[in-house]
CSV table of C-alpha atoms in Angstrom, one decimal:
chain,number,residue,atom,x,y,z
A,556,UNK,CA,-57.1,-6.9,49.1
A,557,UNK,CA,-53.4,-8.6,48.7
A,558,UNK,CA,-51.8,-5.8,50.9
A,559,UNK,CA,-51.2,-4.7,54.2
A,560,UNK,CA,-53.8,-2.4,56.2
A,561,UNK,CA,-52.3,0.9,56.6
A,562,UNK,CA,-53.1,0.7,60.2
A,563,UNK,CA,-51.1,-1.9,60.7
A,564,UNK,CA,-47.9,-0.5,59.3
A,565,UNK,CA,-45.6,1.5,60.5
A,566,UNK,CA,-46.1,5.5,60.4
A,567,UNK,CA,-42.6,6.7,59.5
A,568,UNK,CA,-43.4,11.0,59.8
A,569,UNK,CA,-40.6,13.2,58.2
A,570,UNK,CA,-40.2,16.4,59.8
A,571,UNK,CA,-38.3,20.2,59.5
A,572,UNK,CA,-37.9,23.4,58.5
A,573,UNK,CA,-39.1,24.1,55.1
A,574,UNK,CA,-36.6,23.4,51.9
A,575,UNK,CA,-34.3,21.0,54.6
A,576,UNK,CA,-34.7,18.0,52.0
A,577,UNK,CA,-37.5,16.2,53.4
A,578,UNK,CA,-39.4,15.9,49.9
A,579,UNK,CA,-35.9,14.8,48.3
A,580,UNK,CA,-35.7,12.3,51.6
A,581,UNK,CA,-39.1,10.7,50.9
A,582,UNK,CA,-38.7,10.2,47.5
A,583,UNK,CA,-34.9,8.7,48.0
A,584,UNK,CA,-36.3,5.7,50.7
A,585,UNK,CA,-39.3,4.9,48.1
A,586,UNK,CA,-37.3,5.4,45.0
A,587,UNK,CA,-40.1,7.5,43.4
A,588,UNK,CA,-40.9,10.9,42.9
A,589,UNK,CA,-44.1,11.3,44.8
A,590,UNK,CA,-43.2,14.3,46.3
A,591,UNK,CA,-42.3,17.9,44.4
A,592,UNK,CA,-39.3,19.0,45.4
A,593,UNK,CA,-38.1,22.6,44.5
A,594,UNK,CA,-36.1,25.7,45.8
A,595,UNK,CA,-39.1,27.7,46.5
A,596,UNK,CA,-39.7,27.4,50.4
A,597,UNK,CA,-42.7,25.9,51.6
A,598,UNK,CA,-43.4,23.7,48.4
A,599,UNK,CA,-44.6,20.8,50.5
A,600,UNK,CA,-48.3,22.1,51.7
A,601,UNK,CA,-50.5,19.2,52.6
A,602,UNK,CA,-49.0,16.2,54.1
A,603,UNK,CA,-47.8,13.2,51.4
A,604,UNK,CA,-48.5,9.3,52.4
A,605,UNK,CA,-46.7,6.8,50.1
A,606,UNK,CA,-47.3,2.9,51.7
A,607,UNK,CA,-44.8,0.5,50.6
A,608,UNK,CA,-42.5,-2.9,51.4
A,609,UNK,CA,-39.4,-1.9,53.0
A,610,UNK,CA,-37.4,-4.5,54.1
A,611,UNK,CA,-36.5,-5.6,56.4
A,612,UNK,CA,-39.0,-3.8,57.9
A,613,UNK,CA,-41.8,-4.7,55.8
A,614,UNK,CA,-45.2,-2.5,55.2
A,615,UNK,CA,-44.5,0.6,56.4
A,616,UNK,CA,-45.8,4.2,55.7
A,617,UNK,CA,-43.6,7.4,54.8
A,618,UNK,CA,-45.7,10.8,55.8
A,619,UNK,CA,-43.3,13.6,54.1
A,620,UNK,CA,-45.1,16.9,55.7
A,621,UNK,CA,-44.9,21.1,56.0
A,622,UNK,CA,-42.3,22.9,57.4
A,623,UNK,CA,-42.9,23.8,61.2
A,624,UNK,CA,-41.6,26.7,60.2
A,625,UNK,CA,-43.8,27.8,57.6
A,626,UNK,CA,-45.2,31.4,57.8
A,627,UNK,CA,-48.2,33.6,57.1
A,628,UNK,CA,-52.0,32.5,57.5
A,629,UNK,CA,-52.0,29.4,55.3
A,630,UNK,CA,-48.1,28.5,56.5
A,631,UNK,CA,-50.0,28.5,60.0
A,632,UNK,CA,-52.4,25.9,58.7
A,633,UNK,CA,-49.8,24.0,57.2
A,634,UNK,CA,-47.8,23.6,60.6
A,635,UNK,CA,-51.2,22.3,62.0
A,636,UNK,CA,-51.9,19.7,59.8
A,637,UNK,CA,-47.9,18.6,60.3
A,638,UNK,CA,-48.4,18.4,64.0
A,639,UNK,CA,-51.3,16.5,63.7
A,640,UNK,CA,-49.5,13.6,62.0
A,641,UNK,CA,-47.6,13.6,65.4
A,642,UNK,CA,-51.0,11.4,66.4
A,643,UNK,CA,-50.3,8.4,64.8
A,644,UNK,CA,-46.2,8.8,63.8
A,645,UNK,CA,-44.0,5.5,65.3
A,646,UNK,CA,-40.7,6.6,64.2
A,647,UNK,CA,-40.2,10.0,63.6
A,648,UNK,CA,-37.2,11.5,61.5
A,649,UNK,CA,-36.0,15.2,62.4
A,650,UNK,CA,-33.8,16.8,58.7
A,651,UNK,CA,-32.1,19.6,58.8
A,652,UNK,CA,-28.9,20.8,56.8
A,653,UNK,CA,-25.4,22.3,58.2
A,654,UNK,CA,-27.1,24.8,60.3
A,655,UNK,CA,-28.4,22.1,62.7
A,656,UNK,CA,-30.8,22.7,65.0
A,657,UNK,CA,-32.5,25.8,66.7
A,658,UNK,CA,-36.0,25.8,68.5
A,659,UNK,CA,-38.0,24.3,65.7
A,660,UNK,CA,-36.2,21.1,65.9
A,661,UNK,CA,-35.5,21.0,69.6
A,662,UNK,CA,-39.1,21.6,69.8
A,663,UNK,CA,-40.1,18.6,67.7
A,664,UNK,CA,-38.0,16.6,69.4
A,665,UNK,CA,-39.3,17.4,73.4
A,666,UNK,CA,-42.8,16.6,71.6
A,667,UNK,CA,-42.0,13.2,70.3
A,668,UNK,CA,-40.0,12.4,73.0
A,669,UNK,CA,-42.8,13.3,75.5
A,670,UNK,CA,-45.1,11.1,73.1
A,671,UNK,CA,-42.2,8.2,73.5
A,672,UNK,CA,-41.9,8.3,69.9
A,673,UNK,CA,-38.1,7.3,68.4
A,674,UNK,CA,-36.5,10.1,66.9
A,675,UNK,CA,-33.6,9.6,64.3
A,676,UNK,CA,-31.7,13.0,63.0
A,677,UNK,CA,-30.8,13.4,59.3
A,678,UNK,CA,-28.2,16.3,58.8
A,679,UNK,CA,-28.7,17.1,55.0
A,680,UNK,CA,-27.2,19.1,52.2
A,681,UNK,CA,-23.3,18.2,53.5
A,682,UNK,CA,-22.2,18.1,50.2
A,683,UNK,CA,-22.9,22.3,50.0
A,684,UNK,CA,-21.4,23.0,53.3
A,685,UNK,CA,-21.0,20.3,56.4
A,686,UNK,CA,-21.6,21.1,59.7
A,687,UNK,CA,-19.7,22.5,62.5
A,688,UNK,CA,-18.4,20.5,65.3
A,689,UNK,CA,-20.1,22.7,67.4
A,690,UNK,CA,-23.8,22.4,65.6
A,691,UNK,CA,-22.7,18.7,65.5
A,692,UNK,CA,-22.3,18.4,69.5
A,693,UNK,CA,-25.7,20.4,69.9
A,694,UNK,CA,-27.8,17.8,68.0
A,695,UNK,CA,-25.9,14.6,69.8
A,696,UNK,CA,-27.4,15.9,73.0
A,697,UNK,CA,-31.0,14.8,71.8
A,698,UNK,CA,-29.9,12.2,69.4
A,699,UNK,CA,-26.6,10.4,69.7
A,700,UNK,CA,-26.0,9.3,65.8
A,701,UNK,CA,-27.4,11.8,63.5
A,702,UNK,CA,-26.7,10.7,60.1
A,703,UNK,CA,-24.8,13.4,57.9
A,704,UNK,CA,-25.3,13.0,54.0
A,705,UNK,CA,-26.5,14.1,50.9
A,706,UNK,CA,-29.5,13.3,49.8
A,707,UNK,CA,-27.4,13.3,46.2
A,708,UNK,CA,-25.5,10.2,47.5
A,709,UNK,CA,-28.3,8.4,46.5
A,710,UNK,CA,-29.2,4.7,47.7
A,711,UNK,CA,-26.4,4.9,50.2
A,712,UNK,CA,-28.5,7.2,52.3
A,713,UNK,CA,-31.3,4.7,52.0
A,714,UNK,CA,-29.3,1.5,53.0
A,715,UNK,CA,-27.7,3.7,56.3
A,716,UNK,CA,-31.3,4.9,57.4
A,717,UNK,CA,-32.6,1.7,57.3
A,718,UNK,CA,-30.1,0.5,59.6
A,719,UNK,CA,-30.8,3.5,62.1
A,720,UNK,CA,-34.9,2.6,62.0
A,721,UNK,CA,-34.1,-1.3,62.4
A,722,UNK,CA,-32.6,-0.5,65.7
A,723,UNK,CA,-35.1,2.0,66.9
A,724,UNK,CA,-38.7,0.3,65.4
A,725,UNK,CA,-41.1,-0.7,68.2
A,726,UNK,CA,-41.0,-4.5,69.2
A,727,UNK,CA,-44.5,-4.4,67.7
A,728,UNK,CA,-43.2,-4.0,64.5
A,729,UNK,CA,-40.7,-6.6,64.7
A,730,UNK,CA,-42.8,-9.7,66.1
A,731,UNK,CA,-46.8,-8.1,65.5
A,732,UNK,CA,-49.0,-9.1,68.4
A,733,UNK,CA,-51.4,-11.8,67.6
A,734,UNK,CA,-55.1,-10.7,68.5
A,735,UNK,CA,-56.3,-14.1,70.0
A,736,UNK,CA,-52.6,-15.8,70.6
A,737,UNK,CA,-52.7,-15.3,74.4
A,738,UNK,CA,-56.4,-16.7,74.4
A,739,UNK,CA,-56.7,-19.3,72.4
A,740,UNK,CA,-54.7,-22.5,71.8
A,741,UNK,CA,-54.6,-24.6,68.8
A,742,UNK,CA,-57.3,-27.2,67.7
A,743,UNK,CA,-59.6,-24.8,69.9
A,744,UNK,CA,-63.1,-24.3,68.0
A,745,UNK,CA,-63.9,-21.1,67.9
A,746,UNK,CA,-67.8,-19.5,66.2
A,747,UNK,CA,-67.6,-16.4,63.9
A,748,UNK,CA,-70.8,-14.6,63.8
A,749,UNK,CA,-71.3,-11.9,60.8
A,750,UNK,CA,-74.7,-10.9,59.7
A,751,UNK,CA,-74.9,-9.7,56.1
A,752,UNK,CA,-77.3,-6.5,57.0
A,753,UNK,CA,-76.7,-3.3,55.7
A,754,UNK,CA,-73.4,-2.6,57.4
A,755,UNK,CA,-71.8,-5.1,55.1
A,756,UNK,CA,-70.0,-4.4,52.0
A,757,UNK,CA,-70.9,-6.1,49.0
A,758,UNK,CA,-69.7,-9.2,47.9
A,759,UNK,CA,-66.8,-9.3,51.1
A,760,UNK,CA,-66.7,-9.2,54.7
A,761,UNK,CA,-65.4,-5.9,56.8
A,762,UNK,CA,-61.7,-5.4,57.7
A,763,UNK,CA,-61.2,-6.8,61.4
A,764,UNK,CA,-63.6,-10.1,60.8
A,765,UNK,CA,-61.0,-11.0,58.2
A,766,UNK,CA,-58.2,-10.2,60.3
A,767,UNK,CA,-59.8,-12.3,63.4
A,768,UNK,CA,-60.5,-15.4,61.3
A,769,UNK,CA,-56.7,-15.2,59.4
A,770,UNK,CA,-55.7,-14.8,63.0
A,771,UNK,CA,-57.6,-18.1,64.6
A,772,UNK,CA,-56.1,-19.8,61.6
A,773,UNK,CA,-52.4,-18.9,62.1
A,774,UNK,CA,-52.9,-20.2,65.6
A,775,UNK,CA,-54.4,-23.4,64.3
A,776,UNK,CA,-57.9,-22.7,65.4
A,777,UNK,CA,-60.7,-24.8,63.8
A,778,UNK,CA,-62.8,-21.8,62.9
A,779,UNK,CA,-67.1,-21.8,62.0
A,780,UNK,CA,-68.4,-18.4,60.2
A,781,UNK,CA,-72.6,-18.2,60.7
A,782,UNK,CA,-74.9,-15.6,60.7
A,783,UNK,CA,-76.7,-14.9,63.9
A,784,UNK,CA,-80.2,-16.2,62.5
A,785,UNK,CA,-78.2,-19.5,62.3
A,786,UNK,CA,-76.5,-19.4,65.4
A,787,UNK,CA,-78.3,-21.6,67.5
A,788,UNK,CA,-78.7,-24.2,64.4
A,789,UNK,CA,-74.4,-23.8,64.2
A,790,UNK,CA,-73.6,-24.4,68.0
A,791,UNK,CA,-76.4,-27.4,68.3
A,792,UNK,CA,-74.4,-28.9,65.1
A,793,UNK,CA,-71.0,-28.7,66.4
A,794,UNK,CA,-70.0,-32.1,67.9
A,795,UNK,CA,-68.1,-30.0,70.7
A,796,UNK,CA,-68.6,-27.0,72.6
A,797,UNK,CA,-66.4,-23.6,70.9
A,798,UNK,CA,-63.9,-22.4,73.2
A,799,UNK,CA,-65.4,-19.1,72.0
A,800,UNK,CA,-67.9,-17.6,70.2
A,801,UNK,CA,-66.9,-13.6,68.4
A,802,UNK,CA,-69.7,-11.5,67.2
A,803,UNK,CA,-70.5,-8.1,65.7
A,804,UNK,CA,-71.3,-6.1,68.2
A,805,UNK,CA,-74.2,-5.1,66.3
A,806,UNK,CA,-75.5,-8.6,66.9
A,807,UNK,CA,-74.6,-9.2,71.1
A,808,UNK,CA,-78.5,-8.9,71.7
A,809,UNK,CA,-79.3,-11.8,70.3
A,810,UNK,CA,-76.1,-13.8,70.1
A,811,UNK,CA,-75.5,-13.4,74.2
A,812,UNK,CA,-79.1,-15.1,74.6
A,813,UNK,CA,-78.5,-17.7,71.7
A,814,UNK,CA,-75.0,-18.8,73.3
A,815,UNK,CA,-75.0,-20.8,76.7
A,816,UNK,CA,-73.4,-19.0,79.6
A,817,UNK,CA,-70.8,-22.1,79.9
A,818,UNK,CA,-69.4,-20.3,76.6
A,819,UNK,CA,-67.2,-17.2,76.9
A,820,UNK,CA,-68.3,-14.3,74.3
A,821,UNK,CA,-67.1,-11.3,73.2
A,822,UNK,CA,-67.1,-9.2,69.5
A,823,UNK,CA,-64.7,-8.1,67.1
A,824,UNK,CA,-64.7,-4.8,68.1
A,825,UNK,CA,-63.7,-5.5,71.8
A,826,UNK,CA,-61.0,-7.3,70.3
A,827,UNK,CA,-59.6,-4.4,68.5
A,828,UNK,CA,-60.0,-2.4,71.4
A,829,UNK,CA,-57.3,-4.7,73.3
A,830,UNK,CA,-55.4,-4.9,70.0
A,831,UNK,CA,-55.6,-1.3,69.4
A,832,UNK,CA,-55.9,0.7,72.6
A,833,UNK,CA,-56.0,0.3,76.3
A,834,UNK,CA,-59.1,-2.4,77.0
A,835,UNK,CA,-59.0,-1.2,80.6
A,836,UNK,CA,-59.3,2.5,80.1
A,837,UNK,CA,-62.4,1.4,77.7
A,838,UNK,CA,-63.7,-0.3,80.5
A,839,UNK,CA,-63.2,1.9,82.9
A,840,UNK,CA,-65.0,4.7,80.8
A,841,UNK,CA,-68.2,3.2,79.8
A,842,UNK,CA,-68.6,2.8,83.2
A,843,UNK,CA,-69.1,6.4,83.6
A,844,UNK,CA,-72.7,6.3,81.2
A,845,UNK,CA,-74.4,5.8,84.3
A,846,UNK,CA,-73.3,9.1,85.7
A,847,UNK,CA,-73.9,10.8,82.1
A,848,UNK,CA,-76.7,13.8,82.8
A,849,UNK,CA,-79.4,15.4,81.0
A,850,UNK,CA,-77.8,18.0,78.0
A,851,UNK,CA,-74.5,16.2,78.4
A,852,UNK,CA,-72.6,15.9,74.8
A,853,UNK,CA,-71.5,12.3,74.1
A,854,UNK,CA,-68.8,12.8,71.4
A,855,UNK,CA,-68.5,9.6,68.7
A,856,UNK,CA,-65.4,9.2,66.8
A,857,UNK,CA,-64.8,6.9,63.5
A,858,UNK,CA,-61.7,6.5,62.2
A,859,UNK,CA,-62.4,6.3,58.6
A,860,UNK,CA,-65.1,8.0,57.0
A,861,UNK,CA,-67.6,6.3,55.3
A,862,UNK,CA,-71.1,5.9,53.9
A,863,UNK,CA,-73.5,6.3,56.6
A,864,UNK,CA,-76.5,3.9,56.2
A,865,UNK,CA,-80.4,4.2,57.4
A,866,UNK,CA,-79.5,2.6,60.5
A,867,UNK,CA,-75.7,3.5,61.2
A,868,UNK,CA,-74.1,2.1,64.5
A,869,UNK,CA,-72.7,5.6,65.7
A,870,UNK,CA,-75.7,7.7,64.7
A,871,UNK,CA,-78.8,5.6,64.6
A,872,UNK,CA,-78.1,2.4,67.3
A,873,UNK,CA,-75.1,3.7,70.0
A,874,UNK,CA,-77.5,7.3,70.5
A,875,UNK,CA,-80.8,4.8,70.8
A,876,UNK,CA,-78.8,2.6,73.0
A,877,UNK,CA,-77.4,5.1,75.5
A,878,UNK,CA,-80.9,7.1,75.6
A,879,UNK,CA,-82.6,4.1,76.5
A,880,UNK,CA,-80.1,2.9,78.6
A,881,UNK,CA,-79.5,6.6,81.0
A,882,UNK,CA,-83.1,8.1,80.3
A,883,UNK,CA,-81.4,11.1,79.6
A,884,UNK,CA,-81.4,13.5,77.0
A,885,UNK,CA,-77.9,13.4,75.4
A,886,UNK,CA,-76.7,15.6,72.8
A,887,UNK,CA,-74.7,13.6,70.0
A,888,UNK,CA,-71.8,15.0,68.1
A,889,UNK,CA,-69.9,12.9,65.5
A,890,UNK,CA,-66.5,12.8,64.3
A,891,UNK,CA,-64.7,11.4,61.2
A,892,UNK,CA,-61.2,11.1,60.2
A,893,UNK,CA,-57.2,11.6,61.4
A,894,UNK,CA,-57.8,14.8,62.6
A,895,UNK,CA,-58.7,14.5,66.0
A,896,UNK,CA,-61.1,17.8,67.2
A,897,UNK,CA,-60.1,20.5,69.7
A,898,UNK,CA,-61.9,21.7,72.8
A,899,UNK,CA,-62.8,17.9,74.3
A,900,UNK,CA,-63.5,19.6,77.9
A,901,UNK,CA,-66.9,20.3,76.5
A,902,UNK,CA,-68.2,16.7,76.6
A,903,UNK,CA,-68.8,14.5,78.8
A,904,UNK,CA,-67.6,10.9,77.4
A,905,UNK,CA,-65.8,9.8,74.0
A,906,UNK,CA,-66.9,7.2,72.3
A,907,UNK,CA,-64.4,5.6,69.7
A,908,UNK,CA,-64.6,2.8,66.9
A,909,UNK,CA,-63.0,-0.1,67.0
A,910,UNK,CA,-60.3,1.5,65.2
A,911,UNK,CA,-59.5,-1.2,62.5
A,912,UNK,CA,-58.1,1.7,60.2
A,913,UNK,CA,-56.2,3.7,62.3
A,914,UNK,CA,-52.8,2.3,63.9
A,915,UNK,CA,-52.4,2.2,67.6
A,916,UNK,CA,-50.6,5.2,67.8
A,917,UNK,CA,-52.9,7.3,66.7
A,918,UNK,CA,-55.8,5.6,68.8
A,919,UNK,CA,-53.2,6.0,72.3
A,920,UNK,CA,-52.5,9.4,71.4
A,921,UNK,CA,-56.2,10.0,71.5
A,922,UNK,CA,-56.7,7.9,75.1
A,923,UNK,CA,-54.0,10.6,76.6
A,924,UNK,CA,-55.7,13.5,75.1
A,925,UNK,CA,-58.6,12.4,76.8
A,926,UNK,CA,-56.7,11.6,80.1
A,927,UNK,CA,-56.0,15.2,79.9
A,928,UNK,CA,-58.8,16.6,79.8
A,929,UNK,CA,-60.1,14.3,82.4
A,930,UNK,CA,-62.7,13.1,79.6
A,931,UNK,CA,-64.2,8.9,79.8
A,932,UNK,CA,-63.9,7.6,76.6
A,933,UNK,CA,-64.3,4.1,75.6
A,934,UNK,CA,-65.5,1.8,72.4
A,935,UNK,CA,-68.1,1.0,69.7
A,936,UNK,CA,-68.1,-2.7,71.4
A,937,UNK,CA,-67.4,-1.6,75.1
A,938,UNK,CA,-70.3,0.6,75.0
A,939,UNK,CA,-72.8,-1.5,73.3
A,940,UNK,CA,-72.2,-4.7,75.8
A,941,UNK,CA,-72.5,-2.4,79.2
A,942,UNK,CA,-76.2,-1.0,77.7
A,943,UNK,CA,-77.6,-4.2,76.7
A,944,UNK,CA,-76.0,-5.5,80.4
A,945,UNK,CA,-73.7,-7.9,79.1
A,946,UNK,CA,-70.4,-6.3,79.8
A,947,UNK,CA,-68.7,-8.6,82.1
A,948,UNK,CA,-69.2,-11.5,80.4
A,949,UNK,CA,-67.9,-9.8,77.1
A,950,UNK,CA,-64.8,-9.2,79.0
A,951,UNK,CA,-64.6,-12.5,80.5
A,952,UNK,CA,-62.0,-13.9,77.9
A,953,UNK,CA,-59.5,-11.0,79.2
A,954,UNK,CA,-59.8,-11.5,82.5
A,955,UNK,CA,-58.8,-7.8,83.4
């Protein structure tokens, strides 16, 4: 509960050919073993999250993976699950030793550079033979400072990397965008609405409500928490009118009817769709239910897999809102996890969460798959508000 979501640290991905040092890498800049490292090619088979402090970056996350050079039926499998960490990777480090590079790495390097993903180079193993000038020259063409060592230097390795990532690591990272900064102002009195239903965990509230309120409160907001049954009893007690009023989306039925119009609303999830991804594109998508047909497939993706309850927002309530709202008969197909699934010119809209544990990365890699394909896709929030016929006035506060 102390630490940091891991959506909301940096994805560091370590990438090459198999037995280049990446294991020995990983465990160097966390100062543990937490990956095996060994001789035998191809020891690293799944990929290998460790989250941790590193200043002066602060909460980051190290993703040691396969070699992309792995071989044979499951060394194909292997290389798959390595590029899909490519989804939600912010810096990426390419290692390879005195050969230097060849097409694997040239390879990886055209795809994050295509992604707009910083690369840094590590040239390993220079204690066993360094590299040419020639080698040297052919890697400075992609990346101008590739840092030659030994992993068997030890923290000295650690203390030049860091340097390299400092001067590469997204502004993001370096001054984190506040989720309500731009909106609100301080001494502003904002309404938090959370129903305790069955979507709630026990004994806490879910992830992006408690990152909304500790957001109002860094930006001095005066900040109410109510349940929608005692939402109208909250706003006729406040001396004031709330600059805003947030809600679960679950909730905008009745909260839009019980909060005058003079009062700008919108829901957590919307918020994390700005914070996360492209608001706009979400907009712009669920726009496109009303041209949704009978038989279409609506896809739903969740970032986190989880336990689904007897009346789940993605497969009870978004379906029975989206039937109701196009008359149509939809087909449903639903989606959990990283790993983002293939084939996405057989459905006619995406519909994502609000993404509160995945990191924006991953969530704009998956807008420009869909861009690709030519396929709408839009949010858990987004979606709800334009069936129940209250999406402009959830968008209001943005002022797209």
């Amino acid at each position: 509960m102390q630490g940091t979501p891991k959506a909301n640290r940096l994805h560091i991905g370590i990438f090459g050919k198999r037995n280049a040092g990446k294991s020995s890498l990983i465990n160097s800049l966390v100062n543990q073993d937490i990956s095996i490292v060994s001789p035998t090619a191809g020891t690293t088979t799944d990929p290998v999250e460790k989250t941790m402090e590193f200043l002066p970056l602060g909460p980051v996350v190290f993703i040691d993976t396969a070699g992309v050079d792995d071989i044979g039926d499951l060394g194909n499998q292997r290389i798959e699950k390595t590029k899909k960490i490519f989804d939600r990777t912010d810096i990426a480090i390419i290692i390879c030793d005195s050969n230097g590079w060849d097409d694997y790495e040239t390879t990886l390097y055209k795809e994050f550079e295509e992604r707009k993903i910083p690369v840094l180079a590590v040239i390993n193993k220079q204690d066993i033979k360094e590299i040419s000038d020639e080698k040297l020259q052919n890697i400075q063409q992609y990346v101008e400072q590739p840092l030659k060592t030994s992993l068997k230097s030890g923290r000295e390795v650690v203390y030049r990397l860091k340097e390299q990532l400092v001067k590469v690591c997204p502004d993001d990272f370096i001054t984190p965008p506040s989720i309500l900064g731009d909106i609100v102002k301080p001494k502003d009195t904002v309404v938090l609405v959370i129903p305790v239903d069955k979507e709630a965990p026990k004994g806490r509230i879910i992830l992006p409500q408690v990152q909304v309120l500790r957001d109002l409160l860094d930006n001095r907001c005066k900040v109410f928490v109510t349940q929608d049954t005692e939402l109208k009893e909250t706003l006729e007690e406040l001396r004031h009118k709330p600059r805003l009023v947030i809600t679960d989306s679950q909730a905008f039925a009745s909260v839009s009817q019980d909060v005058p119009e003079d009062i700008e609303l919108t829901s957590f999830s919307i918020l994390f769709a700005r914070l996360k991804g492209d608001l706009k594109e979400f907009y712009e998508g669920a726009k496109q239910i009303d041209n949704l047909k009978d038989n279409d497939k609506v896809l739903i993706c969740e970032s986190c897999s989880h336990h689904q309850i007897e009346d789940d927002i993605a497969r009870v309530k978004i379906p029975r809102l989206l039937t109701k709202k196009t008359g149509k008969n939809l087909e449903f197909v639903y989606h959990s996890g990283h790993d983002f699934p293939q084939g996405l010119t057989q459905y006619a809209m995406l519909i994502h969460c609000g993404a509160c544990m995945t990191n924006r990365k991953e969530v704009l890699s998956r807008i420009m798959k869909c861009k690709k394909a030519n396929l709408p896709i839009s949010n858990y929030g987004i979606v709800i508000s334009f069936c129940l016929g209250i999406l402009e006035r959830a968008l209001k506060p943005f002022k797209l």
